[in-house]
Coordinates of N, CA and C in Angstrom, one line a residue:
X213 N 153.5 -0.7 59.4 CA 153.5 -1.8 60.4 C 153.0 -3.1 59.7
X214 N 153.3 -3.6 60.5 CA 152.9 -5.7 59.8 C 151.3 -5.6 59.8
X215 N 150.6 -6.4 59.2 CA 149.5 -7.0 59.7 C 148.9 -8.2 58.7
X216 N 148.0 -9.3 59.5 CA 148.1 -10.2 58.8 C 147.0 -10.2 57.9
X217 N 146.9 -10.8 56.6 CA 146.2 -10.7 55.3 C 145.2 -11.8 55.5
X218 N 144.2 -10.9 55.2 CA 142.4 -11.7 54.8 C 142.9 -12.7 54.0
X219 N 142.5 -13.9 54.7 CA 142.7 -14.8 53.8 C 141.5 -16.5 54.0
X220 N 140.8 -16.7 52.8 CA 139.7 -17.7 53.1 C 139.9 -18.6 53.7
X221 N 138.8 -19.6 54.0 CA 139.8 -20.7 54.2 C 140.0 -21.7 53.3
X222 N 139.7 -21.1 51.6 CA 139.7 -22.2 50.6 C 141.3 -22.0 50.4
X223 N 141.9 -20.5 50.2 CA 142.9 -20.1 49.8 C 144.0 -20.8 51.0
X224 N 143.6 -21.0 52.6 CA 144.4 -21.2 53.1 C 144.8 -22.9 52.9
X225 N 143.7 -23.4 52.5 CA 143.9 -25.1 52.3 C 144.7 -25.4 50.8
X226 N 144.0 -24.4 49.6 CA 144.4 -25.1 48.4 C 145.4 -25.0 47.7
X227 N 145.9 -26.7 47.4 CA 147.1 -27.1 46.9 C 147.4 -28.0 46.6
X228 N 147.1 -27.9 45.3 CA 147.2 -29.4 44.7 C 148.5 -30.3 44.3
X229 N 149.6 -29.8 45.1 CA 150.7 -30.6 44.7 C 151.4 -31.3 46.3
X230 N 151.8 -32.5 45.5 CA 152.1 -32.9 47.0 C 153.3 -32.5 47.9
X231 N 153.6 -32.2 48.9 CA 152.6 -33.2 50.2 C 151.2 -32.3 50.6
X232 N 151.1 -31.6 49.9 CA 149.9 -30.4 49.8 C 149.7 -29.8 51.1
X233 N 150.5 -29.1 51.6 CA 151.4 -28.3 52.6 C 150.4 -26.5 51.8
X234 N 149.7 -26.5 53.3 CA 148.6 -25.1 53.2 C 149.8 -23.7 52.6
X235 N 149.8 -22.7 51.6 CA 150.4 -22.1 50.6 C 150.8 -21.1 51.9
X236 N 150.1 -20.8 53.1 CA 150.2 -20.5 54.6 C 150.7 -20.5 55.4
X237 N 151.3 -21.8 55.4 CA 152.0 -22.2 56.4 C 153.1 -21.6 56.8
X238 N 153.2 -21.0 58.2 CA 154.1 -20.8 59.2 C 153.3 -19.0 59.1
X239 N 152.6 -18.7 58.6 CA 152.0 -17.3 58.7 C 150.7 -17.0 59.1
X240 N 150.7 -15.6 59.1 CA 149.7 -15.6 60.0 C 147.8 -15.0 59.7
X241 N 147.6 -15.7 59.8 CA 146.1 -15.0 58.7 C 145.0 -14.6 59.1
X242 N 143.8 -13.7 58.6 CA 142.5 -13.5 59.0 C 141.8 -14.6 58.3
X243 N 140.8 -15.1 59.1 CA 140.0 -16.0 58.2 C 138.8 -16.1 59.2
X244 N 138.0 -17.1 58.8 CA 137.1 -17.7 59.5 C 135.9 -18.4 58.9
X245 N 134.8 -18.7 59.0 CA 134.3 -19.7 58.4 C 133.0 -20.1 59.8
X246 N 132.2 -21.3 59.4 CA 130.9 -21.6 60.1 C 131.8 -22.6 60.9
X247 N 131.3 -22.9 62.1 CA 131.9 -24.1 63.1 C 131.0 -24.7 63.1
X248 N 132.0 -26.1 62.4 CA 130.9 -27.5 62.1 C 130.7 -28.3 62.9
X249 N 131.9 -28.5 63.5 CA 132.1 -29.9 65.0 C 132.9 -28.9 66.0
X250 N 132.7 -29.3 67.4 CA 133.7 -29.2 68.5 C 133.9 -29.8 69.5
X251 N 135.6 -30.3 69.7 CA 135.7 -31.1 70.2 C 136.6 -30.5 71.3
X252 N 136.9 -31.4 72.5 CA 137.6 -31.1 73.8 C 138.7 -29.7 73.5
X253 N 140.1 -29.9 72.4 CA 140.7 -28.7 71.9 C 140.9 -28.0 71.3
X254 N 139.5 -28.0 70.4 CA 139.1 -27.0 69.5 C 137.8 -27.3 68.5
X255 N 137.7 -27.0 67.2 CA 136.9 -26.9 66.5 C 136.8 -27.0 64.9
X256 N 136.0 -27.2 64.5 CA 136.2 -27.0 62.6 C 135.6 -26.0 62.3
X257 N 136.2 -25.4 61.1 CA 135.5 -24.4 60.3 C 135.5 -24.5 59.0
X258 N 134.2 -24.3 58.2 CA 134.0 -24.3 57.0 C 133.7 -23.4 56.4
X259 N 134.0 -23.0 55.1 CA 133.7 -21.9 54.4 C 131.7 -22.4 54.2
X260 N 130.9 -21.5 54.1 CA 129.3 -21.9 54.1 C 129.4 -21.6 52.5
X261 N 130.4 -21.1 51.5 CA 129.8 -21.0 50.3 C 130.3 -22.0 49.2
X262 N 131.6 -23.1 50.0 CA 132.3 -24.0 49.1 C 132.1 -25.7 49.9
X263 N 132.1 -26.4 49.3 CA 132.4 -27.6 49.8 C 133.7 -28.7 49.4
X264 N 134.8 -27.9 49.3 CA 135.9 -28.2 48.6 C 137.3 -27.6 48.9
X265 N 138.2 -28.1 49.2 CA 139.2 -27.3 49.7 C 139.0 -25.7 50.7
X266 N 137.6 -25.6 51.7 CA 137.2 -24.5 52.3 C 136.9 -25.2 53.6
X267 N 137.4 -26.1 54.3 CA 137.0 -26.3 55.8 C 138.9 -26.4 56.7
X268 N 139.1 -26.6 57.9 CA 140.1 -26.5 58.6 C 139.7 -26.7 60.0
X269 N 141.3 -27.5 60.6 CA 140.8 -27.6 62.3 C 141.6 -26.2 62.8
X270 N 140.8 -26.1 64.4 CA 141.2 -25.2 64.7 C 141.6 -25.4 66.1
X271 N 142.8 -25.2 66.8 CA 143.2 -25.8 68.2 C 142.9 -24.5 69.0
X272 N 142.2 -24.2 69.8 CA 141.5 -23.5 70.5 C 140.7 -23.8 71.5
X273 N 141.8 -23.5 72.9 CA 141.1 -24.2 74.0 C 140.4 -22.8 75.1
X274 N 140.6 -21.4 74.1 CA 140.5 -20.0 74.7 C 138.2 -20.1 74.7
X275 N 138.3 -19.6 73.5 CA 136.9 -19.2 73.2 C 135.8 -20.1 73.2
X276 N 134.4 -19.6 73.6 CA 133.0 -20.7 73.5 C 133.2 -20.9 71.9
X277 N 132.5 -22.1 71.6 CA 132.3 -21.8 70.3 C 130.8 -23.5 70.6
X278 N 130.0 -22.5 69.4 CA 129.1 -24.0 69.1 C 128.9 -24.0 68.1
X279 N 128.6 -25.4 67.6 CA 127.9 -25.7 66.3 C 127.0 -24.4 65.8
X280 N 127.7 -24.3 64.3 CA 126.4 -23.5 64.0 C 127.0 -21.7 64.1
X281 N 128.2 -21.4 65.1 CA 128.5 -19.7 65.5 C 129.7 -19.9 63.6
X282 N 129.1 -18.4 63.2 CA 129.8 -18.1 62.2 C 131.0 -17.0 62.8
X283 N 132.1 -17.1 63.1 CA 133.5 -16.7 63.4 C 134.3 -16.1 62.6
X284 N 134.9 -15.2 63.1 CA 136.3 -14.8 62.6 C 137.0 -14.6 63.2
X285 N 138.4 -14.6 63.5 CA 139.9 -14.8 63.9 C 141.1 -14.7 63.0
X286 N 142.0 -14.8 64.2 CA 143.6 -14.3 63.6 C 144.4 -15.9 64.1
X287 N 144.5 -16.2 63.3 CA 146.0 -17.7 63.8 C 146.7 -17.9 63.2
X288 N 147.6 -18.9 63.6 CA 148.8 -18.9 63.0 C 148.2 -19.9 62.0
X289 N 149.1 -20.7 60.5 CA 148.4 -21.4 59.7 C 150.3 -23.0 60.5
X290 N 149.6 -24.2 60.7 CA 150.3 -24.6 60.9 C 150.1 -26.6 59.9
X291 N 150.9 -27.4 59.8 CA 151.0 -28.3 59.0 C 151.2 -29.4 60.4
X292 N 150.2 -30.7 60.6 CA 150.8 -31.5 61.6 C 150.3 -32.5 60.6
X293 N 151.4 -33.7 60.6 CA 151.3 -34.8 60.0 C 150.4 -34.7 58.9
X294 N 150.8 -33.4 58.0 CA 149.8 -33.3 56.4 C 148.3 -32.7 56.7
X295 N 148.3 -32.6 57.9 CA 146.9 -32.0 58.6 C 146.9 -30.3 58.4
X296 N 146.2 -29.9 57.5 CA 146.5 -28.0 58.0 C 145.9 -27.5 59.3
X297 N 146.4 -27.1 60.8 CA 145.7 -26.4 61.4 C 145.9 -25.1 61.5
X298 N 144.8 -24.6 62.0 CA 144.9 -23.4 62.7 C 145.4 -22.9 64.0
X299 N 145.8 -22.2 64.5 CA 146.8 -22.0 65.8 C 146.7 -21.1 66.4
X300 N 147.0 -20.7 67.6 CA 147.3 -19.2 68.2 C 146.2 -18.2 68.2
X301 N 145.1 -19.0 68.5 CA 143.6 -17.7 67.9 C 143.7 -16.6 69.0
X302 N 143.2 -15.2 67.8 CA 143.5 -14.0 68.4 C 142.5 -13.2 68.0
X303 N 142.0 -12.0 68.1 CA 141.0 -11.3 67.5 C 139.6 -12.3 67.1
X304 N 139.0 -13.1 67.9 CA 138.4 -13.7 67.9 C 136.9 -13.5 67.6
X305 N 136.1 -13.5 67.2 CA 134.6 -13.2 67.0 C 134.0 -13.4 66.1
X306 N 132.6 -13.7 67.4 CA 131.5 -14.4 67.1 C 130.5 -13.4 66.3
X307 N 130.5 -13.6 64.8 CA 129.8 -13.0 64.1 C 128.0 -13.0 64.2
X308 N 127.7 -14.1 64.2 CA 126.7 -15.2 64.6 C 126.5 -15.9 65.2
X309 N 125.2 -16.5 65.5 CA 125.0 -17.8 65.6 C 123.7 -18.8 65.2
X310 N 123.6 -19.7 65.6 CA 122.7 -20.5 64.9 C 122.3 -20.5 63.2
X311 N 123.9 -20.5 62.6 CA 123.7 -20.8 61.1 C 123.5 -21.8 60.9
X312 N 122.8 -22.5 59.6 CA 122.4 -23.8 59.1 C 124.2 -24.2 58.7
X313 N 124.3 -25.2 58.8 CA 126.0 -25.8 58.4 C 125.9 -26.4 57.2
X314 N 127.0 -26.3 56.5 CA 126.9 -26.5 55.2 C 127.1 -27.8 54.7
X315 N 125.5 -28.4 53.5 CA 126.1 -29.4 53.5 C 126.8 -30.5 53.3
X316 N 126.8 -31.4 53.9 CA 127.9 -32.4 53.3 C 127.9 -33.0 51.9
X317 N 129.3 -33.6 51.8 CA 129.2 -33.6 50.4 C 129.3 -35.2 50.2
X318 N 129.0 -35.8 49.6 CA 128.7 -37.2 49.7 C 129.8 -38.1 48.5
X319 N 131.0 -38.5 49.5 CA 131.8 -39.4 48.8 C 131.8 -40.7 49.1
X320 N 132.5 -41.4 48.0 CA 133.2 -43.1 48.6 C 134.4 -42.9 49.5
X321 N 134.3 -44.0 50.0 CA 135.5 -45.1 50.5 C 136.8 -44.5 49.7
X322 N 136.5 -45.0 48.4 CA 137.6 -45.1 47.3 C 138.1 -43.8 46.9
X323 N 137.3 -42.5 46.9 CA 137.9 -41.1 46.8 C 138.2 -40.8 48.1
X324 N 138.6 -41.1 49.1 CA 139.0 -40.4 50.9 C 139.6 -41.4 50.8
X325 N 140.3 -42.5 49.8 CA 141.6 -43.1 50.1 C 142.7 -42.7 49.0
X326 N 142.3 -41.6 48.1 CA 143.1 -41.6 46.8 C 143.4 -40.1 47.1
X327 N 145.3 -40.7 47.8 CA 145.7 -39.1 48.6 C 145.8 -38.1 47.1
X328 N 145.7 -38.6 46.2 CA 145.2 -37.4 45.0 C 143.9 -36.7 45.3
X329 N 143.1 -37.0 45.7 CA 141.9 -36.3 46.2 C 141.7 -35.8 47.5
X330 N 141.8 -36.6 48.9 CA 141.3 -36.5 49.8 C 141.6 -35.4 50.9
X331 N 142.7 -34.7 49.9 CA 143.3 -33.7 51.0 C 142.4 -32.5 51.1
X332 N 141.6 -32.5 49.8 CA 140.8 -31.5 49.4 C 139.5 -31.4 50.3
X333 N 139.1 -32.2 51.2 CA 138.3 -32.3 51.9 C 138.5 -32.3 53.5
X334 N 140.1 -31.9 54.2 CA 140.0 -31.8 55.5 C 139.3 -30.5 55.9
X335 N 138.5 -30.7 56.9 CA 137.6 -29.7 57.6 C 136.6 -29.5 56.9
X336 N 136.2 -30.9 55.7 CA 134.8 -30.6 55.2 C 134.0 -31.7 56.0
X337 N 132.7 -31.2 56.3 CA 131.4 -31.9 56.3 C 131.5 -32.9 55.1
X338 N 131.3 -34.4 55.4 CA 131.3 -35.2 54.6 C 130.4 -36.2 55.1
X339 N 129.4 -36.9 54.0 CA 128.4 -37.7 53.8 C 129.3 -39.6 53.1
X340 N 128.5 -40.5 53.8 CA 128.8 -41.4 53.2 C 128.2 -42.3 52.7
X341 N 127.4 -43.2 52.2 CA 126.0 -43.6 52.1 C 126.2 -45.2 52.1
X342 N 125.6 -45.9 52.7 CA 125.2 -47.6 52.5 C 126.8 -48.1 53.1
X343 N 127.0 -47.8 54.6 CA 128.5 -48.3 54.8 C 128.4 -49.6 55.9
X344 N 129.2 -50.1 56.0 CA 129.2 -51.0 57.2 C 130.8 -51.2 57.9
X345 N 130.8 -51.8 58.9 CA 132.2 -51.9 59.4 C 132.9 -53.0 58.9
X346 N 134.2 -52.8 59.0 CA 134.9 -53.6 58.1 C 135.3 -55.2 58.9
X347 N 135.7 -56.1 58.9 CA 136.3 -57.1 60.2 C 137.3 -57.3 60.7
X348 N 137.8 -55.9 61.2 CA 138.8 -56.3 62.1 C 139.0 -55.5 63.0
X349 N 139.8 -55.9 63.9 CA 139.8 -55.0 65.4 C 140.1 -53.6 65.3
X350 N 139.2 -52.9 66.3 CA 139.4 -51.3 66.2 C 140.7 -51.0 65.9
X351 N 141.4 -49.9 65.3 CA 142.9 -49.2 65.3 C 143.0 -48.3 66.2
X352 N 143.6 -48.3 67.5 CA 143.9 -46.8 68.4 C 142.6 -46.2 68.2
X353 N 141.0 -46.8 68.7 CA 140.4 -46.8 68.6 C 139.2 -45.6 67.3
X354 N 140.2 -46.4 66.2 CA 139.7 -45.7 64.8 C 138.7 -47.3 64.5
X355 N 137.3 -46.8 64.2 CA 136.8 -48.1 63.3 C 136.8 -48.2 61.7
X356 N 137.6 -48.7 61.0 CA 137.4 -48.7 59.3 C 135.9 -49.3 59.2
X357 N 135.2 -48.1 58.0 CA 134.0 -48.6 56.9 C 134.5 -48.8 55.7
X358 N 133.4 -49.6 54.9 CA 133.9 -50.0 54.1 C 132.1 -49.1 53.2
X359 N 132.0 -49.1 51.9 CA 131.3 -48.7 50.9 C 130.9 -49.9 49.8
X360 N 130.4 -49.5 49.4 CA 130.2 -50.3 47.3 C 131.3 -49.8 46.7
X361 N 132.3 -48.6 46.9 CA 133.0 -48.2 46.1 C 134.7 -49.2 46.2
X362 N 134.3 -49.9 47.4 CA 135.0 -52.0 47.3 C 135.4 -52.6 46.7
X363 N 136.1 -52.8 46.2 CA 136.6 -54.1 45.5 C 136.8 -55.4 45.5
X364 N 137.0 -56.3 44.8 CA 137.9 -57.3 45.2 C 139.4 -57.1 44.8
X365 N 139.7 -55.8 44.1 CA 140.9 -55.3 43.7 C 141.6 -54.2 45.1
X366 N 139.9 -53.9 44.9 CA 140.4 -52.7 46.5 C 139.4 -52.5 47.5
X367 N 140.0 -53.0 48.9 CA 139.0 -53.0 49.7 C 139.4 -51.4 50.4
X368 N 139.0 -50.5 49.7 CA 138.7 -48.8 50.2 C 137.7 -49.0 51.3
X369 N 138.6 -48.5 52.0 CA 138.0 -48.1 53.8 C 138.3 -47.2 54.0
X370 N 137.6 -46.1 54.9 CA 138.5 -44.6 55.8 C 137.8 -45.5 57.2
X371 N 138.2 -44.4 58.0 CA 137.8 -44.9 59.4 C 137.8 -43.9 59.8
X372 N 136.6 -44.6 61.2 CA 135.8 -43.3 61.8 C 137.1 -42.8 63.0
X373 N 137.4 -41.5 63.0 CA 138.4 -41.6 64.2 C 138.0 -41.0 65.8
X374 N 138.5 -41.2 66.5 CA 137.8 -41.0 68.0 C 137.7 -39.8 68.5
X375 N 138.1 -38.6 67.6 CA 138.7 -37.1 68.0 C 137.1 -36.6 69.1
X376 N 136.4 -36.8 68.0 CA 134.9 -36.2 68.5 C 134.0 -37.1 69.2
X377 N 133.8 -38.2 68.7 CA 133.3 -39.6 69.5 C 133.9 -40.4 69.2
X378 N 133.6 -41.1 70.6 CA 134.4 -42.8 70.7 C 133.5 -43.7 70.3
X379 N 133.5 -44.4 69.4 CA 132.6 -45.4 69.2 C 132.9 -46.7 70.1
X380 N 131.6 -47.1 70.4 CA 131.6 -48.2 71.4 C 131.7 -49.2 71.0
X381 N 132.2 -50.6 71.8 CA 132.3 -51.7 71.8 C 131.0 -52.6 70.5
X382 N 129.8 -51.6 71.3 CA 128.6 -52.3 70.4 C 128.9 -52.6 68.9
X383 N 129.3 -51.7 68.9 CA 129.8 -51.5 66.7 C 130.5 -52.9 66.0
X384 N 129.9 -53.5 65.9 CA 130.8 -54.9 65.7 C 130.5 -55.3 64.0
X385 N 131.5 -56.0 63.7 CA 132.2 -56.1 62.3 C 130.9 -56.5 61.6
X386 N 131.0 -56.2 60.3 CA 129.9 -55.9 59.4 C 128.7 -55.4 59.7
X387 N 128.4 -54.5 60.5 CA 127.4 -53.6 61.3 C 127.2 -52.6 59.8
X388 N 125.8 -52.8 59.9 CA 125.3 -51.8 58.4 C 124.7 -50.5 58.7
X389 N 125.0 -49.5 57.8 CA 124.7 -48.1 58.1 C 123.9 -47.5 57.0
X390 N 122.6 -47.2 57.1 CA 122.3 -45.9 55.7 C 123.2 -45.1 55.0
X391 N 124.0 -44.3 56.2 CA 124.5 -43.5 55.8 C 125.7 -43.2 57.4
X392 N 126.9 -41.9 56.5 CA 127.4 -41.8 58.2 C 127.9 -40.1 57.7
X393 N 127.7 -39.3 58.5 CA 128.4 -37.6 58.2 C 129.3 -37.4 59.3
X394 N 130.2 -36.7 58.8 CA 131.1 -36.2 59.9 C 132.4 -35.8 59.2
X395 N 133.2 -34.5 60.0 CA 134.2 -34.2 59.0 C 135.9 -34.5 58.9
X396 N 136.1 -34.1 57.3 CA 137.1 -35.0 57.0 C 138.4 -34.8 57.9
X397 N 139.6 -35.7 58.4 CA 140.6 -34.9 58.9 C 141.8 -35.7 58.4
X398 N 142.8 -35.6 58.5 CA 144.5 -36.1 58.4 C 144.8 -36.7 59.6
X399 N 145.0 -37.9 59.8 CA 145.7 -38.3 61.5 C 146.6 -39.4 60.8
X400 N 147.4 -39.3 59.9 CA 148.5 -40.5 59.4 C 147.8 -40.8 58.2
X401 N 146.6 -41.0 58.7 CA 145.8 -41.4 56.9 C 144.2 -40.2 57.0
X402 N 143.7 -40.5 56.4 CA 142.7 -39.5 55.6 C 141.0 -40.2 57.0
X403 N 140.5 -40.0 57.6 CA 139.2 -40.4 58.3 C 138.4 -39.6 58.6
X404 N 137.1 -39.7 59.2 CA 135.8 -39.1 59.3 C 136.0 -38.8 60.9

């Protein structure tokens, strides 16, 4: 009889050649990982022992899930606009809860715009340090930051996107930040 193969979630993301299309896709896998964010139709999961090609979304509007529950499941592995999700969750369970989340890994601007790199980080916890907003009007209410990793050759921005929070009106252009975390995803371009 069929059944679907244990598979991580580093193995289900990694692939380094382009369009970097999950080695997965259209099949069906065991996996699971720590849940970093959750939002209205689903969730992220990260592997707790990689910070690298080991996080993924997950569209799941069935199960509780919070911050922090370490999970396992069965989904389908799917590709939306270069995004790898997860799909169809089945055999669902909550191994844990209240794990420490794994953590972020602290990039530029200029690496989360260099699609040679950035794919390697959807569904990771990511750190960004000394950012501000950039000057110009929200995008489909995405706000671009900007870093030191700036140019005058290259003004490297990602932007924060609305999936999880909406950022408000107050956020206004060159607004300065310590720091900003949240994790990586694919929506047309690469953002937090």
């Amino acid at each position: 009889s069929w059944a679907p193969q244990n598979i991580d979630l580093y193995h289900v993301q990694y692939n380094t050649t382009s369009p970097y299309t999950s080695p997965y896709y259209g099949r069906i896998v065991n996996t699971g990982g720590i849940v970093t964010a959750v939002y209205s139709a689903g969730y992220y999961v990260q592997s707790s022992n990689s910070n690298i090609w080991a996080g993924a979304e997950v569209f799941d509007y069935t199960f509780h899930r919070a911050m922090g529950d370490s999970i396992t499941f069965t989904a389908d592995v799917d590709e939306y606009f270069n995004n790898t999700e997860l799909q169809t969750i089945f055999n669902y369970k909550k191994v844990s809860s209240g794990n420490t989340l794994p953590t972020p890994v602290l990039l530029t601007a200029a690496t989360l715009n260099d699609a040679t790199k950035n794919f390697a980080y959807q569904g990771i916890l990511i750190k960004m340090d000394t950012v501000q907003t950039n000057p110009v009007v929200p995008f489909y209410g995405q706000w671009p930051l900007t870093d030191a990793s700036a140019t005058a050759s290259s003004s490297a921005s990602v932007s924060i996107d609305k999936q999880i929070y909406s950022p408000t009106p107050a956020i206004v252009s060159f607004t300065k930040y310590s720091f900003i975390e949240g994790v990586g995803n694919y929506n047309f371009e690469f953002n937090i």
